[in-house]
XYZ file of C-alpha atoms in Angstrom:
334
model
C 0.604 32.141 -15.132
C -1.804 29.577 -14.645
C -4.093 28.337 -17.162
C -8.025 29.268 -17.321
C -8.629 25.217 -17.992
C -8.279 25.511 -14.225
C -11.882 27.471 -13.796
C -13.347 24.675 -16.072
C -12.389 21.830 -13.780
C -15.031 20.180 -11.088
C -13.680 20.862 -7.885
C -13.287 16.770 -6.739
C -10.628 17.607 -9.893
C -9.110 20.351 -8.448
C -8.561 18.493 -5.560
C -6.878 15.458 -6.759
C -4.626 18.185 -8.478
C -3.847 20.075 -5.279
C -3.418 16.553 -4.030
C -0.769 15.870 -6.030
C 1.015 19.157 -5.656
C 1.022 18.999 -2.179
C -1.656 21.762 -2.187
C -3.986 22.339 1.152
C -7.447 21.014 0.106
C -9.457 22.316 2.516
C -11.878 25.480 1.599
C -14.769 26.006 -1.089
C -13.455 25.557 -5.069
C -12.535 29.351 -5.243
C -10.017 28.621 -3.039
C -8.516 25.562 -4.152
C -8.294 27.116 -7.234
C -6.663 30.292 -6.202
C -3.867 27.721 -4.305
C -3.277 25.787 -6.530
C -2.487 28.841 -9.248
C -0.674 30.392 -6.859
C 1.634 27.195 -6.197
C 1.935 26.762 -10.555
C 2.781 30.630 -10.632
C 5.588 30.246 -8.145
C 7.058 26.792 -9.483
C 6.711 27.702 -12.852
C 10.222 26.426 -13.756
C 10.032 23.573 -12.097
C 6.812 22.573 -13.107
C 6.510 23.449 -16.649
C 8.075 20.768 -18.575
C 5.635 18.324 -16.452
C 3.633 16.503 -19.381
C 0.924 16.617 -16.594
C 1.028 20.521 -15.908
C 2.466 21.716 -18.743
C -1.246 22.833 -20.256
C -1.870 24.648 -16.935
C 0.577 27.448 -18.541
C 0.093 30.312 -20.855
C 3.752 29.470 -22.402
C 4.864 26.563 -22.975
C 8.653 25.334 -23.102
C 9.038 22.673 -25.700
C 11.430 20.171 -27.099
C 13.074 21.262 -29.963
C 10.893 20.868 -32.730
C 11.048 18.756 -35.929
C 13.207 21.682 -38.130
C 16.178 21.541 -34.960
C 14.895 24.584 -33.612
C 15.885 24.679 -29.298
C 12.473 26.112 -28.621
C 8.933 27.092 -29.701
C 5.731 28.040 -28.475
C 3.571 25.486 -29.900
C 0.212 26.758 -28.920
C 0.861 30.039 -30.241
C 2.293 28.689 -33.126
C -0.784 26.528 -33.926
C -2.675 28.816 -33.621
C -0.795 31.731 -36.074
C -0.313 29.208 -38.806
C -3.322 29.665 -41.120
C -5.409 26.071 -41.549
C -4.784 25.206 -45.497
C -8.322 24.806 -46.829
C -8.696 21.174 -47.551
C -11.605 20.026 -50.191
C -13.341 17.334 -49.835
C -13.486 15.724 -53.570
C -16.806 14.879 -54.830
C -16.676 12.336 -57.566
C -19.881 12.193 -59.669
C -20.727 9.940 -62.648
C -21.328 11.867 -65.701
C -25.148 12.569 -65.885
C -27.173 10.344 -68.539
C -27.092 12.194 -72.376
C -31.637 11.180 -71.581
C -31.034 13.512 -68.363
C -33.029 16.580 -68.895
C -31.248 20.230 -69.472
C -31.485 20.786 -65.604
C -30.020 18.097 -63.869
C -27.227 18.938 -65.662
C -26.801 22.648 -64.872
C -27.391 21.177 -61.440
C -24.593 18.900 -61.424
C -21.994 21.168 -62.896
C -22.370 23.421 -60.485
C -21.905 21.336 -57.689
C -18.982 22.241 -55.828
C -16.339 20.817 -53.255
C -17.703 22.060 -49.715
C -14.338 22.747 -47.557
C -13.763 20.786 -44.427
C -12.629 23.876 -42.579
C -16.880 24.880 -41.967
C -17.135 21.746 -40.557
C -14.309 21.977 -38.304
C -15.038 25.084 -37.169
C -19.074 23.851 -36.402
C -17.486 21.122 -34.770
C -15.002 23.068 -32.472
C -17.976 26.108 -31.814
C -20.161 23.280 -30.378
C -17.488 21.338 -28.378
C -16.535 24.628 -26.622
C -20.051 25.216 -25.839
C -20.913 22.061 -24.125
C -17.599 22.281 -22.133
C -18.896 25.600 -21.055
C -21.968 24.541 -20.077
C -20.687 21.323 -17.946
C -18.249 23.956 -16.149
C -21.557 25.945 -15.423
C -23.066 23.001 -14.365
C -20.542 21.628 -12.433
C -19.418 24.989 -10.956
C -23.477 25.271 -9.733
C -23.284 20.899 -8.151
C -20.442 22.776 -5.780
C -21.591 25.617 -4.797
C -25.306 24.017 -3.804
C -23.084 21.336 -1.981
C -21.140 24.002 -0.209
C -24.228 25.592 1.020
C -25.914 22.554 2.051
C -22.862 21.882 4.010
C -23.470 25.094 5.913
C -26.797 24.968 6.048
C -26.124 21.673 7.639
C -22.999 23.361 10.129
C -25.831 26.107 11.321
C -28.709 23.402 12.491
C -25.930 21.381 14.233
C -25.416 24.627 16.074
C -28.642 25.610 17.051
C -29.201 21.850 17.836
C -25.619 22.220 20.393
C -27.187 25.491 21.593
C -30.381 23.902 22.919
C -28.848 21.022 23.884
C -26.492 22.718 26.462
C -29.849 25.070 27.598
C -32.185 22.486 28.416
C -29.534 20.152 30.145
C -29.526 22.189 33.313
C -31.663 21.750 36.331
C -33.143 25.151 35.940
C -34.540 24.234 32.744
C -36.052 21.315 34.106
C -37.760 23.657 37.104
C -38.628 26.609 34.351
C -40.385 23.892 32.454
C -42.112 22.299 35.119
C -43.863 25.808 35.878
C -44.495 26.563 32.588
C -47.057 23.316 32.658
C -48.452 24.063 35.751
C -49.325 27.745 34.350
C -50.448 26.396 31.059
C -52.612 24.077 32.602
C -53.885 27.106 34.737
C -54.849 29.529 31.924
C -56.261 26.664 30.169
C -58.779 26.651 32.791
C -59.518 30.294 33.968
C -59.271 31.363 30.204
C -61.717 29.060 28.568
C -62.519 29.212 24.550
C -65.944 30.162 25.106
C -65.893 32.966 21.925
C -67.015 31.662 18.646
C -66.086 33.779 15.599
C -67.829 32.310 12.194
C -68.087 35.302 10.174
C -66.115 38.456 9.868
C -67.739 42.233 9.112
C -66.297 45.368 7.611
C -66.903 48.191 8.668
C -69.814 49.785 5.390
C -68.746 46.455 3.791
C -69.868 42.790 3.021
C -69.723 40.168 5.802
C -67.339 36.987 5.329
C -68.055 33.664 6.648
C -65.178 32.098 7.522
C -64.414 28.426 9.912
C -65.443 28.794 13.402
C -62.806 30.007 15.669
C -63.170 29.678 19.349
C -61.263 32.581 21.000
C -60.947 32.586 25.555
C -63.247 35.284 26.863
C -60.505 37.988 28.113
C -63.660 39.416 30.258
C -62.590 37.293 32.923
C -59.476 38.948 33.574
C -61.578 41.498 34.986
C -62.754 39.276 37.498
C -60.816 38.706 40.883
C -61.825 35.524 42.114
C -62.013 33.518 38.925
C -58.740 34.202 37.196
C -56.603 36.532 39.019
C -56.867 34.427 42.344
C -56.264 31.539 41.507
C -53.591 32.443 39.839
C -52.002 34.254 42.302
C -52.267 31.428 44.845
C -49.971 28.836 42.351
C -47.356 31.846 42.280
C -47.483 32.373 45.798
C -47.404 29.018 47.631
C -45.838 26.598 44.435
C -43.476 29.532 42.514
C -42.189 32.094 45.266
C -42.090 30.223 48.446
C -39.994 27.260 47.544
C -37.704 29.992 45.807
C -37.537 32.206 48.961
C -36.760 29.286 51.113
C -33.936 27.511 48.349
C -32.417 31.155 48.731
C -32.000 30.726 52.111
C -31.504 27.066 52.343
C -28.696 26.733 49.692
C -26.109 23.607 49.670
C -24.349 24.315 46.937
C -22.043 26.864 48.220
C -20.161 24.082 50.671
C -19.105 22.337 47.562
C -17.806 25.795 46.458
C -14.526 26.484 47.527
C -15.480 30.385 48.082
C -18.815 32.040 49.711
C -20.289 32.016 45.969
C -22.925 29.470 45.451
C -23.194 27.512 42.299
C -26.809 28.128 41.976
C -28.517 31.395 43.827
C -31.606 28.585 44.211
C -30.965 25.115 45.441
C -32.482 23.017 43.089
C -33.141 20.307 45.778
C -34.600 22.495 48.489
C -36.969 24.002 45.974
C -38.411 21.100 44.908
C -38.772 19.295 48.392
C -39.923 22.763 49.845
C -42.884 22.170 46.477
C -43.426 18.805 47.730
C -44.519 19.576 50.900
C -46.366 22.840 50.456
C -48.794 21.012 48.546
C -48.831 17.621 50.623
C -50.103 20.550 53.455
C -52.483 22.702 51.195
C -53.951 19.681 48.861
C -53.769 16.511 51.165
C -53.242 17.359 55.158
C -54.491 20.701 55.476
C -57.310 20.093 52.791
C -58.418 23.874 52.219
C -61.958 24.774 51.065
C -63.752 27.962 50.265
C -65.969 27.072 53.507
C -63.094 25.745 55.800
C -60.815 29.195 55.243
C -64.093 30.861 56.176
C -64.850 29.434 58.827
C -61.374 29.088 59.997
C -58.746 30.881 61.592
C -56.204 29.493 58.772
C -58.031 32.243 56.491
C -57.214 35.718 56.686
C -53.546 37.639 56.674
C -52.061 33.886 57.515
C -53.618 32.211 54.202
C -54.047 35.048 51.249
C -55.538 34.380 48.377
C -56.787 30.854 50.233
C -60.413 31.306 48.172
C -58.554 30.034 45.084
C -56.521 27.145 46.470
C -59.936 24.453 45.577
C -59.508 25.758 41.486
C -55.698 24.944 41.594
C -56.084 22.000 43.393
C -58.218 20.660 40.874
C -56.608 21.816 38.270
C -53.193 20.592 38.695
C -54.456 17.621 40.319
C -51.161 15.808 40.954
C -48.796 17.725 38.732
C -46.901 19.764 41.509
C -46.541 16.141 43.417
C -44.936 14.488 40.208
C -42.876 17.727 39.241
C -41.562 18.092 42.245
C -40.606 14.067 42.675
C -38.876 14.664 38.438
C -36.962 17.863 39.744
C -35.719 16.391 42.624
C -34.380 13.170 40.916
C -32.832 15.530 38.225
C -31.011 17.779 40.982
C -29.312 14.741 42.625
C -28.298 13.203 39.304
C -26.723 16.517 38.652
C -25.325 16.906 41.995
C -23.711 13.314 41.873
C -22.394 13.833 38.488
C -20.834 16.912 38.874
């Protein structure tokens, strides 16, 4: 049965150990340790007269000692043999016959103080430190352990959004998720300034000014809603309906199942164009769609094409070129 020394041992210890016994290594301390008692526990013969393991065992099988005897437990016979209490003498010089009356009382009665206290003092306080340096020790491998999965867990999420964002969709998701933010930026202005906050039958607390967007406006047609649904319309669901339709990836497939159910490179050249024709050729205005027969049931929501236009300025033109450089690389590479 192994010994509890092996609890007290640092686990780069434990592993030169298990090392050496041809022991797996791998695993936290706990289970090093549990190996390596389990491979002393089952080679117990073999490995008990090892100079090296020998104090890893409860019992152990000795030499024959200095009276001829074949075998004794030495431990155990340490420690049933009763320490003899050994004095340390004290030698004084008699005291002076001018010394007064009780100096020397006080000097008679000085006595030999054993060495066993001492000992003992000595041994309580070496067991305690060892204690607290396995405690210590124990603690450095544990916060090690943890920091090593700590570390294993942000590698994975770091894998995971790796892998997500290497796609062509991502690339297309992100590219309308900064032509919308650029959008609400401007149909949801901070015009709200907050500097003070009131309770209700209670004091009033001035705090930093906070500028809040005025979510009034979303009651209002023609200046947010739109606009807004002009950029889904002719830049969102268009190019989508027509990369549906127009889809090259299923002749690379060997069955009728695309690869994508969008073709990333028709819906970014289908982008391209629909706002070449709406921004540059076609030029739209309020007045022109007006006075126009582009206006109507063949153009809806046409009133908010001049907000988008200036709003994303050139952004659909230079997402459109990024998307459709990314689709090709991916095409080619795969």
């Amino acid at each position: 049965m192994a010994d509890r020394r092996l609890s007290s041992l640092r686990k780069k210890d434990l592993v030169d150990l298990a090392t050496d016994l041809g022991v797996d290594t791998d695993g936290f301390k706990s289970d090093i340790e549990a190996r390596i008692s389990q491979h002393l526990a089952e080679n117990q013969t073999a490995l008990i007269a090892n100079p090296r393991y020998a104090p890893f065992y409860s019992t152990v099988i000795a030499s024959p000692g200095p009276a001829g005897s074949v075998g004794y437990n030495r431990r155990r016979s340490m420690q049933k043999t009763p320490k003899t209490d050994v004095k340390r003498t004290i030698k004084l010089s008699p005291p002076a016959h001018d010394s007064s009356p009780i100096v020397q009382q006080l000097a008679s009665q000085i006595i030999e103080e054993p060495v066993s206290a001492i000992e003992a003092g000595s041994s309580f306080v070496s067991t305690q430190f060892a204690r607290v340096s396995s405690a210590l020790s124990n603690t450095k491998d544990v916060a090690a352990d943890q920091l090593q999965m700590s570390a294993a867990g942000v590698v994975k999420i770091a894998q995971r959004t790796r892998s997500k964002l290497s796609t062509v969709s991502s690339v297309i998701e992100l590219e309308a998720l900064y032509e919308l933010f650029l959008l609400l930026k401007h149909t949801l202005p901070p015009t709200v300034s907050i500097s003070s906050i009131t309770f209700p039958y209670g004091p009033t607390i001035a705090i930093k000014t906070v500028h809040l967007p005025d979510y009034h406006v979303l009651a209002n047609y023609a200046a947010f809603w739109q606009p807004l649904f002009f950029w889904a319309t002719y830049l969102v669901v268009a190019p989508l309906g027509v990369s549906y339709l127009i889809n090259f990836t299923v002749i690379k497939s060997s069955t009728a199942r695309a690869r994508h159910s969008f073709d990333p490179v028709t819906y970014n050249v289908v982008k391209l164009l629909t706002a070449y024709v709406l921004f540059v050729k076609v030029a739209v205005t309020t007045e022109a769609v007006a006075d126009s027969n582009i206006g109507g049931p063949f153009l809806p929501f046409a009133n908010g094409e001049p907000v988008v236009k200036a709003v994303l300025d050139n952004a659909p033109f230079i997402g459109s070129a990024i998307g459709t450089l990314v689709s090709l690389y991916v095409a080619i590479l795969l």
